[in-house]
C-alpha angles and dihedrals in degrees: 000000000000116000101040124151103248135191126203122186117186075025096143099075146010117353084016105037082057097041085049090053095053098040087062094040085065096054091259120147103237126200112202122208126173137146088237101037111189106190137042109269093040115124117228111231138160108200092211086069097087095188092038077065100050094046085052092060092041091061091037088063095037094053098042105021095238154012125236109164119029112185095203086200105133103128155135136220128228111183123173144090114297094254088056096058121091133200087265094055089057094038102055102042089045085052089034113035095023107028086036096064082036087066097043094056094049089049106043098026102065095062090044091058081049092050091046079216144073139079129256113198115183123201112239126159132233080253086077104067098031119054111247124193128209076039107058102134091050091043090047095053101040081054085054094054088039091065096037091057096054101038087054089048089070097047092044088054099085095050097055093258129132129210119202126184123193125209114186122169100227120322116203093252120129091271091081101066098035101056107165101030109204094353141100105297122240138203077274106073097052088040119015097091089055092046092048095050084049089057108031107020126226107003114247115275100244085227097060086050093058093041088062094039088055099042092049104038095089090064090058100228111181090219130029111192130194150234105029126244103008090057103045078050095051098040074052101047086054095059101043108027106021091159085063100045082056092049086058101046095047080047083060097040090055093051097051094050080054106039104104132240119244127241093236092035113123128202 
């Protein structure tokens, strides 16, 4: 409904900065945190800091008396072969992309069981439910969240909660070219953009994706998945033809070892 109290985490660029857009689109009062906010208004929060989160809610509550729809996006991306990860690598997108959302439940979810209203939706990835690799710590943990996320939704049933988990392939955010943040770098972040474009075609506008999340939220789908229809096709190739799921996925192995590295490509 429009008018709803909404919190955005991540909300400064990229899935946020799109849902954000949307969400006020829409009429909805929108309330922005990030760890790297860009414009006045924007909260600062690290979503390692689990009781930075909880005060957020707090005065998000006590500013605007209640939260309706919480997007639960902060996150980061690790991409590369497992001999190329590194305990940071694994370090930073488990406190990051898995206690993160962790936080964020603990924070948001108490005032909407209060509430006895409100939607969480938490911000998962299609590598989640299909395992990636050069990517095995990032698909590991986005399974994680999605499970959390749907196992939460039934508790949080009988309280008049919902519990939302998106899965989207790659959408065309930052995130896409700055694997690794902070990190080692790894063969993915000279030539995983390319790679991806190769697989997938052209990455999903943000935009597009909000757009569905918003459209479809009042129906209260446990998953939403995008983009349509190479992700339906891929979350059902899983299920019924897993061995070829994996054909695929060693296809797609072999071409990034070989893909070569161009000249003006940076690490």
């Amino acid at each position: 409904m429009a008018g709803d109290v909404v919190l955005v985490s991540g909300g400064a660029r990229g899935i946020g900065a799109a849902l954000v857009r949307a969400h006020r689109e829409r009429g909805d009062t929108v309330v922005v945190a990030d760890a790297d906010p860009t414009e006045p208004g924007q909260r600062l929060l690290d979503v390692r800091d689990r009781e930075g989160y909880r005060r957020l809610a707090e005065d998000v509550v006590a500013e605007h008396g209640r939260i309706d729809v919480f997007h639960n996006n902060a996150g980061i991306a690790v991409a590369g072969t497992q001999p190329e990860m590194t305990a940071r690598h694994w370090d930073d997108l488990i406190d990051v992309d898995l206690r993160g959302v962790v936080h964020g439940i603990d924070a948001v979810y108490p005032i909407l069981r209060r509430q006895r209203s409100g939607h969480v939706v938490v911000m998962g990835s299609l590598a989640g439910l299909l395992p990636v690799p050069a990517m095995v710590p990032y698909s590991s943990v986005k399974a994680a969240v999605v499970t959390l996320a749907r196992a939460l939704r039934v508790e949080a049933r009988q309280h008049g909660v919902r519990v939302t988990v998106v899965c989207p392939a790659f959408v065309d955010t930052p995130l896409l070219d700055s694997f690794n943040p902070g990190m080692r770098p790894t063969l993915a972040n000279r030539v995983g953009e390319r790679l991806v474009r190769q697989l997938q075609g052209p990455p999903m506008d943000p935009d597009v994706l909000a757009a569905r999340v918003l459209r479809l939220l009042p129906r209260n789908p446990e998953t939403i998945l995008a983009p349509a229809p190479l992700a339906q096709v891929a979350a059902l190739g899983e299920r019924l033809a897993p061995w070829a799921v994996r054909r695929v996925s060693a296809l797609a192995l072999r071409r990034y070892l070989a893909m070569p590295v161009e000249e003006d490509a940076t690490g």
